[in-house]
Short mmCIF file of C-alpha atoms in Angstrom, two decimals:
data_model
loop_
_atom_site.label_atom_id
_atom_site.label_comp_id
_atom_site.label_asym_id
_atom_site.label_seq_id
_atom_site.Cartn_x
_atom_site.Cartn_y
_atom_site.Cartn_z
CA MET N 1 174.67 154.57 106.44
CA PRO N 2 176.81 155.26 103.45
CA ALA N 3 178.59 158.91 103.16
CA ILE N 4 176.60 161.25 101.10
CA ASP N 5 178.46 163.60 98.69
CA LEU N 6 178.01 166.77 100.03
CA GLY N 7 180.34 168.59 97.74
CA LEU N 8 183.78 168.59 99.85
CA PRO N 9 186.44 169.64 97.44
CA THR N 10 188.83 166.79 96.53
CA THR N 11 192.41 166.85 97.54
CA PRO N 12 194.75 167.87 94.54
CA PRO N 13 197.27 165.06 94.11
CA THR N 14 200.40 165.93 95.97
CA THR N 15 202.14 162.77 96.65
CA ALA N 16 204.73 161.04 94.75
CA VAL N 17 203.81 157.79 92.68
CA ARG N 18 203.33 154.91 95.17
CA ARG N 19 206.47 152.51 95.53
CA ARG N 20 205.99 149.41 93.58
CA SER N 21 205.71 146.48 95.81
CA ARG N 22 204.33 142.97 95.28
CA GLN N 23 200.91 142.57 97.19
CA ILE N 24 199.51 140.24 99.72
CA ARG N 25 196.21 139.79 101.40
CA VAL N 26 195.33 139.92 105.04
CA GLY N 27 191.94 138.41 105.10
CA ASP N 28 190.05 140.76 102.47
CA VAL N 29 192.26 143.50 102.78
CA PRO N 30 194.81 143.87 100.19
CA VAL N 31 198.23 145.21 101.02
CA GLY N 32 200.78 146.60 98.59
CA GLY N 33 200.67 146.30 95.06
CA GLY N 34 198.90 149.74 94.80
CA ALA N 35 196.18 148.91 97.21
CA PRO N 36 195.01 151.51 99.52
CA VAL N 37 197.09 152.38 102.57
CA SER N 38 195.48 150.47 105.55
CA VAL N 39 195.35 151.39 109.22
CA GLN N 40 196.02 149.07 111.87
CA THR N 41 195.95 148.94 115.61
CA MET N 42 196.30 146.50 118.93
CA THR N 43 193.66 145.50 121.19
CA THR N 44 194.83 146.96 124.56
CA THR N 45 191.94 145.66 126.96
CA PRO N 46 192.61 145.81 130.58
CA THR N 47 192.16 141.87 130.38
CA PRO N 48 193.97 139.38 128.53
CA THR N 49 193.41 138.61 124.90
CA ALA N 50 191.63 135.56 126.07
CA ASP N 51 188.70 137.59 127.49
CA THR N 52 187.01 137.48 124.22
CA ASP N 53 183.93 139.43 125.21
CA ALA N 54 186.43 142.63 125.93
CA THR N 55 188.44 141.76 122.81
CA LEU N 56 185.58 141.72 120.55
CA GLN N 57 184.05 144.88 122.04
CA GLN N 58 187.36 146.59 121.66
CA ILE N 59 187.57 145.59 117.94
CA ALA N 60 183.93 146.74 117.28
CA ALA N 61 184.96 150.22 118.64
CA ILE N 62 188.02 150.39 116.31
CA THR N 63 186.26 149.16 113.65
CA ALA N 64 183.78 151.87 113.99
CA ALA N 65 186.41 154.31 113.97
CA GLY N 66 187.90 153.29 110.59
CA CYS N 67 190.17 150.60 111.49
CA ASP N 68 191.19 148.05 108.62
CA ILE N 69 192.93 145.25 110.35
CA VAL N 70 193.85 144.55 114.05
CA ARG N 71 196.37 142.67 115.92
CA VAL N 72 195.91 140.55 119.02
CA ALA N 73 198.63 139.76 121.55
CA VAL N 74 199.26 136.06 122.02
CA PRO N 75 201.59 135.69 125.07
CA THR N 76 199.90 132.73 126.71
CA GLN N 77 198.26 129.43 125.85
CA ASP N 78 194.73 130.83 127.09
CA ASP N 79 195.36 133.72 124.61
CA ALA N 80 196.11 131.26 121.88
CA ASP N 81 192.94 129.03 122.68
CA ALA N 82 190.63 132.12 122.38
CA LEU N 83 191.80 133.14 118.77
CA ALA N 84 189.46 130.71 117.02
CA ALA N 85 186.49 132.37 118.70
CA ILE N 86 188.00 135.91 118.23
CA VAL N 87 188.43 135.13 114.64
CA ALA N 88 185.12 134.03 113.90
CA LYS N 89 183.44 137.11 115.25
CA SER N 90 185.77 139.77 114.23
CA PRO N 91 184.45 142.25 111.67
CA ILE N 92 188.03 143.02 110.28
CA PRO N 93 191.04 140.68 109.77
CA VAL N 94 192.77 139.60 112.79
CA ILE N 95 196.64 139.39 113.07
CA ALA N 96 198.37 137.28 115.77
CA ASP N 97 201.17 139.08 117.49
CA ILE N 98 203.63 136.30 118.52
CA HIS N 99 206.78 136.89 120.67
CA PHE N 100 209.14 134.28 122.50
CA GLN N 101 207.04 131.00 121.68
CA PRO N 102 207.01 129.74 118.15
CA ARG N 103 204.37 127.25 118.91
CA TYR N 104 201.83 130.02 119.24
CA VAL N 105 202.36 130.80 115.57
CA PHE N 106 201.16 127.25 114.68
CA ALA N 107 198.15 127.95 117.15
CA ALA N 108 197.13 131.07 115.15
CA LEU N 109 197.43 129.43 111.89
CA ASP N 110 195.05 126.59 113.23
CA ALA N 111 192.84 129.20 114.64
CA GLY N 112 192.25 131.04 111.35
CA CYS N 113 194.09 134.32 111.81
CA ALA N 114 194.46 136.28 108.75
CA ALA N 115 198.34 136.69 109.30
CA VAL N 116 201.00 136.38 111.86
CA ARG N 117 203.25 138.75 113.35
CA VAL N 118 206.55 137.50 114.41
CA ASN N 119 209.36 139.37 115.97
CA PRO N 120 212.58 137.43 115.02
CA GLY N 121 214.79 139.26 117.57
CA ASN N 122 212.93 137.84 120.87
CA ILE N 123 211.68 134.40 119.33
CA LYS N 124 213.32 131.36 120.91
CA LYS N 125 215.77 129.72 118.25
CA PHE N 126 213.63 131.39 115.48
CA ASP N 127 216.21 130.82 112.73
CA ASP N 128 215.78 127.08 113.19
CA ARG N 129 212.01 127.20 113.08
CA VAL N 130 211.59 129.33 110.01
CA GLY N 131 211.23 126.16 107.69
CA GLU N 132 208.27 124.93 109.71
CA ILE N 133 206.74 128.31 109.81
CA ALA N 134 206.99 128.89 106.46
CA GLN N 135 205.47 125.47 105.34
CA ALA N 136 202.50 125.87 107.90
CA ALA N 137 201.85 129.39 106.74
CA SER N 138 202.22 128.43 102.95
CA VAL N 139 199.67 125.48 103.38
CA ALA N 140 197.24 127.80 105.39
CA GLY N 141 197.75 130.66 102.58
CA VAL N 142 198.47 133.07 105.39
CA PRO N 143 201.08 136.01 105.21
CA ILE N 144 203.58 136.45 107.79
CA ARG N 145 204.78 139.98 109.38
CA ILE N 146 208.28 140.39 109.99
CA GLY N 147 208.46 142.94 112.69
CA VAL N 148 211.84 144.34 113.73
CA ASN N 149 211.61 146.50 116.69
CA ALA N 150 214.68 148.78 118.06
CA GLY N 151 213.86 147.50 121.67
CA SER N 152 214.14 143.84 120.55
CA LEU N 153 216.80 143.79 117.95
CA ASP N 154 218.82 140.69 117.44
CA PRO N 155 221.88 140.74 119.98
CA ARG N 156 224.06 139.89 116.93
CA LEU N 157 223.45 143.29 115.34
CA LEU N 158 223.12 145.14 118.45
CA ALA N 159 226.70 144.05 119.09
CA LYS N 160 227.89 144.58 115.39
CA TYR N 161 226.28 148.09 114.89
CA GLY N 162 226.33 149.22 118.63
CA SER N 163 222.78 150.27 118.45
CA ALA N 164 219.29 150.31 116.71
CA THR N 165 220.64 152.14 113.59
CA PRO N 166 218.76 152.23 110.41
CA GLU N 167 221.16 149.88 108.84
CA ALA N 168 220.86 147.49 111.68
CA LEU N 169 217.06 147.33 111.39
CA VAL N 170 217.29 146.92 107.84
CA LYS N 171 220.15 144.12 107.98
CA SER N 172 217.71 142.21 110.48
CA ALA N 173 214.53 142.37 108.32
CA LEU N 174 216.42 141.40 105.23
CA TRP N 175 218.09 138.52 107.06
CA GLU N 176 214.83 137.14 108.39
CA ALA N 177 213.27 137.44 105.05
CA SER N 178 216.14 135.70 103.48
CA LEU N 179 215.42 132.77 105.68
CA PHE N 180 211.92 132.35 104.52
CA GLU N 181 212.90 133.00 100.76
CA GLU N 182 215.26 130.01 101.34
CA HIS N 183 212.07 127.70 101.89
CA GLY N 184 210.48 129.33 98.67
CA PHE N 185 208.03 131.64 101.12
CA THR N 186 207.52 135.37 100.00
CA ASN N 187 204.20 136.13 101.41
CA PHE N 188 205.04 138.53 103.89
CA LYS N 189 205.02 142.11 104.50
CA ILE N 190 208.11 143.93 106.55
CA ALA N 191 208.18 146.52 109.52
CA VAL N 192 211.18 148.29 110.93
CA LYS N 193 210.35 150.42 113.86
CA HIS N 194 212.01 152.74 116.39
CA HIS N 195 211.01 155.38 118.80
CA ASP N 196 212.79 158.03 116.73
CA PRO N 197 210.87 159.36 113.70
CA LEU N 198 214.10 160.14 111.92
CA VAL N 199 215.53 156.79 112.22
CA VAL N 200 211.96 155.35 111.01
CA ILE N 201 212.43 157.38 107.79
CA ALA N 202 215.97 156.60 107.04
CA ALA N 203 215.31 152.81 107.81
CA ASN N 204 212.16 152.72 105.70
CA ARG N 205 214.00 154.68 102.81
CA LEU N 206 216.74 152.28 103.06
CA LEU N 207 214.49 149.08 102.99
CA ALA N 208 212.32 150.28 100.36
CA SER N 209 215.60 150.62 98.00
CA ARG N 210 216.40 146.94 98.89
CA CYS N 211 213.32 144.87 98.50
CA ASP N 212 209.60 145.14 96.98
CA TYR N 213 207.95 143.66 99.94
CA PRO N 214 204.86 145.60 101.27
CA LEU N 215 206.01 147.95 104.10
CA HIS N 216 204.00 148.52 107.43
CA LEU N 217 205.13 151.74 109.09
CA GLY N 218 205.06 152.37 112.61
CA VAL N 219 206.91 154.73 115.27
CA THR N 220 207.06 152.17 117.83
CA GLU N 221 206.59 153.57 121.45
CA ALA N 222 205.78 156.79 119.93
CA GLY N 223 204.61 158.40 123.46
CA PRO N 224 201.27 160.11 124.83
CA ALA N 225 198.60 161.27 122.49
CA PHE N 226 199.83 164.64 121.76
CA GLN N 227 203.48 163.91 121.22
CA GLY N 228 203.19 160.30 119.80
CA ALA N 229 200.64 161.59 117.26
CA ILE N 230 203.16 164.38 115.97
CA LYS N 231 205.98 161.92 115.86
CA SER N 232 203.97 159.54 113.88
CA ALA N 233 202.58 162.47 111.52
CA VAL N 234 206.03 163.44 110.72
CA ALA N 235 207.69 159.97 109.80
CA PHE N 236 204.26 158.77 108.00
CA GLY N 237 203.81 162.01 106.13
CA ILE N 238 207.38 161.96 104.68
CA LEU N 239 207.39 158.35 103.90
CA LEU N 240 203.98 158.44 102.40
CA ALA N 241 204.42 161.39 100.54
CA GLU N 242 207.42 159.77 98.98
CA GLY N 243 205.25 156.81 98.08
CA ILE N 244 206.75 154.63 100.85
CA GLY N 245 204.32 152.41 103.05
CA ASP N 246 201.49 150.36 102.68
CA THR N 247 199.81 149.92 106.22
CA ILE N 248 200.54 152.15 109.29
CA ARG N 249 199.96 152.02 112.98
CA VAL N 250 200.00 155.22 115.21
CA SER N 251 201.32 153.57 118.64
CA LEU N 252 200.22 156.03 121.20
CA SER N 253 199.82 155.57 124.83
CA ASP N 254 196.27 156.06 124.57
CA ASN N 255 192.82 154.02 123.56
CA PRO N 256 193.27 152.23 120.08
CA VAL N 257 190.54 154.47 119.04
CA GLU N 258 192.46 157.22 119.26
CA GLN N 259 195.19 155.39 117.53
CA VAL N 260 193.13 154.57 114.62
CA LYS N 261 191.52 158.09 114.44
CA ALA N 262 194.94 159.69 114.28
CA GLY N 263 195.94 157.35 111.39
CA CYS N 264 192.99 157.94 109.44
CA HIS N 265 193.42 161.75 109.83
CA ILE N 266 197.10 161.44 108.55
CA LEU N 267 195.93 159.53 105.47
CA ALA N 268 193.23 161.67 104.71
CA SER N 269 195.58 164.73 105.08
CA LEU N 270 197.67 163.44 102.38
CA GLY N 271 194.74 162.55 100.23
CA LEU N 272 195.22 158.61 100.53
CA ARG N 273 191.98 158.35 102.37
CA PRO N 274 188.63 160.00 101.64
CA ARG N 275 188.01 163.02 104.15
CA LYS N 276 184.95 163.00 106.46
CA LEU N 277 184.46 165.91 108.76
CA GLU N 278 187.18 168.52 108.36
CA ILE N 279 187.21 171.51 110.85
CA VAL N 280 189.23 174.66 109.71
CA SER N 281 189.35 176.87 112.90
CA CYS N 282 191.72 179.78 113.77
CA PRO N 283 194.36 179.88 116.36
CA GLY N 284 192.92 183.04 117.86
CA CYS N 285 194.47 186.57 118.55
CA GLY N 286 193.70 189.84 119.95
CA ARG N 287 190.94 190.59 117.80
CA LEU N 288 188.81 187.72 119.15
CA GLN N 289 185.33 188.68 120.65
CA VAL N 290 184.13 185.27 121.47
CA GLY N 291 185.62 182.10 123.10
CA LEU N 292 186.99 180.57 120.13
CA HIS N 293 188.87 177.65 121.58
CA ARG N 294 185.57 176.70 123.43
CA LEU N 295 183.64 177.06 120.33
CA ALA N 296 185.85 174.99 118.17
CA THR N 297 185.71 172.05 120.72
CA GLN N 298 181.99 172.41 121.15
CA VAL N 299 181.43 172.16 117.40
CA GLU N 300 184.01 169.04 117.12
CA ALA N 301 182.03 167.49 119.80
CA ALA N 302 178.71 168.10 118.24
CA PHE N 303 179.97 166.44 114.71
CA ASP N 304 181.44 163.70 116.57
CA GLY N 305 180.86 160.55 114.56
CA PHE N 306 179.17 162.60 111.52
CA PRO N 307 179.25 160.19 108.73
CA HIS N 308 179.33 162.62 105.67
CA PRO N 309 182.22 164.62 104.32
CA LEU N 310 182.03 168.13 105.22
CA ARG N 311 184.40 171.07 105.85
CA ILE N 312 183.33 173.43 108.72
CA ALA N 313 184.95 176.74 109.40
CA VAL N 314 185.09 178.22 112.92
CA MET N 315 186.55 181.79 112.76
CA GLY N 316 186.70 184.20 115.23
CA CYS N 317 187.03 187.63 113.58
CA VAL N 318 186.28 189.61 110.55
CA VAL N 319 189.85 189.25 108.92
CA ASN N 320 189.77 185.78 107.65
CA GLY N 321 186.46 184.68 108.95
CA PRO N 322 184.14 185.57 106.13
CA GLY N 323 186.53 184.30 103.45
CA GLU N 324 187.26 180.99 105.05
CA SER N 325 183.45 180.53 105.85
CA ARG N 326 182.63 181.37 102.12
CA GLU N 327 185.08 178.59 101.24
CA ALA N 328 183.60 175.96 103.47
CA ASP N 329 180.43 173.91 103.15
CA LEU N 330 179.61 175.41 106.65
CA GLY N 331 181.01 178.23 108.60
CA VAL N 332 180.73 180.68 111.21
CA SER N 333 182.34 184.16 111.30
CA CYS N 334 182.25 185.50 114.83
CA GLY N 335 182.37 188.91 116.41
CA ASN N 336 180.86 190.53 119.39
CA GLY N 337 179.40 187.63 121.04
CA LYS N 338 177.59 186.46 117.92
CA GLY N 339 178.33 184.33 114.99
CA GLN N 340 177.13 184.42 111.15
CA ILE N 341 176.16 181.10 110.07
CA PHE N 342 177.44 180.32 106.25
CA VAL N 343 175.97 177.63 103.90
CA LYS N 344 177.66 177.01 100.81
CA GLY N 345 179.23 180.49 100.86
CA HIS N 346 176.05 182.63 101.79
CA VAL N 347 174.89 183.82 105.15
CA VAL N 348 171.93 182.41 106.26
CA ARG N 349 171.27 183.65 109.81
CA THR N 350 173.05 185.18 112.66
CA VAL N 351 173.12 183.52 116.18
CA ALA N 352 174.41 183.95 119.66
CA GLU N 353 177.86 182.40 120.41
CA ALA N 354 176.03 179.79 122.77
CA GLN N 355 174.03 178.58 119.69
CA VAL N 356 176.71 178.28 117.24
CA ALA N 357 177.28 174.64 117.52
CA GLU N 358 173.59 173.69 117.34
CA ALA N 359 173.04 175.89 114.31
CA LEU N 360 176.00 174.41 112.53
CA LEU N 361 174.84 170.97 113.03
CA ASP N 362 171.06 171.91 112.32
CA GLU N 363 172.57 173.22 108.94
CA ALA N 364 174.45 170.04 108.37
CA LEU N 365 171.43 167.78 108.73
CA ARG N 366 169.70 170.17 106.46
CA LEU N 367 172.27 169.54 103.69
CA THR N 368 172.22 165.96 104.36
CA ASP N 369 168.58 165.78 103.55
CA GLN N 370 168.82 167.92 100.63
CA ALA N 371 171.80 166.05 99.03
CA ALA N 372 170.04 162.78 99.49
CA THR N 373 167.52 163.78 96.86
CA GLU N 374 169.27 166.70 94.87
CA PRO N 375 172.43 166.38 93.25
CA VAL N 376 175.05 168.70 94.87
CA GLY N 377 178.22 170.21 92.67
CA PRO N 378 181.49 170.63 94.02
CA THR N 379 182.37 173.67 96.24
CA LEU N 380 184.10 176.28 94.25
#
């Protein structure tokens, strides 16, 4: 169902002008060159990629969550053999993630993958195979992603720099890029990843100043959901606000659907992706007369998957509650176990605390029905 404009205020532009880069295409998704920043993730099914049913089910779930591009790991021949079936049925472009064995690069190209990710630091004799890979990718019209990770940096650079410093990561990426360039191949994007967001920021700033290739941002091994989302938001927020970055992946130790949701929220918070549901809720204090934390969770659950843009205020007392509720599309200002329900700045009814989530959803559906037939102006 297409989203209906319910009048959610647009975010004023606050980020820097996007870094100028050349553009590549990953399937039907443009990357770089002013294209919208895309969200990526990887499948993490309990069974290998070769289990095409499980892989495709997970791809369907992340697509529904807002994912633009998906990577699948190809560590075995069985996985490589399954790529053609996965590519044929995937609703979004598929990137083959290749480590150790360069022969799987050619299998991925033959299978019709939209791009191939290679990690030069751990592919056997990679430097000697660049010419073959460049020629095959050029014939197929498929871009390559050069992915440099702190955990698998070329041993020669580790020896020189002592650790995966920003300079070492960038040196590795540009060296491998130069090998492709020697063969006339420039259809690639670059990623330099580290578990430390400050290293990610420094490395991408340095890389952005030294090339015009599209950049994929990632804080690799970011950690469990809470910690990983914060680390990723810090790194991505700073870089994207400076105009650096063309695709992102939030690498959480969590379901890839949650990775995609986090990525979409980061982009929406920066005004780089249209906002959908936004819940404004207070942290709580000694003035509370309702179970606000429980109430905010109930409202969030009630609106899970709601396809239309809405700002909903869930407020716990009379200090900021009425004002925030009036500024939102929908809102509730609570006190004494009850909540005043606001719609477009006006109180429409008062309900018991237990009925707040249901009441807000009812009003949202009513707004949606009205907006489908009547133009709604912007929220003031």
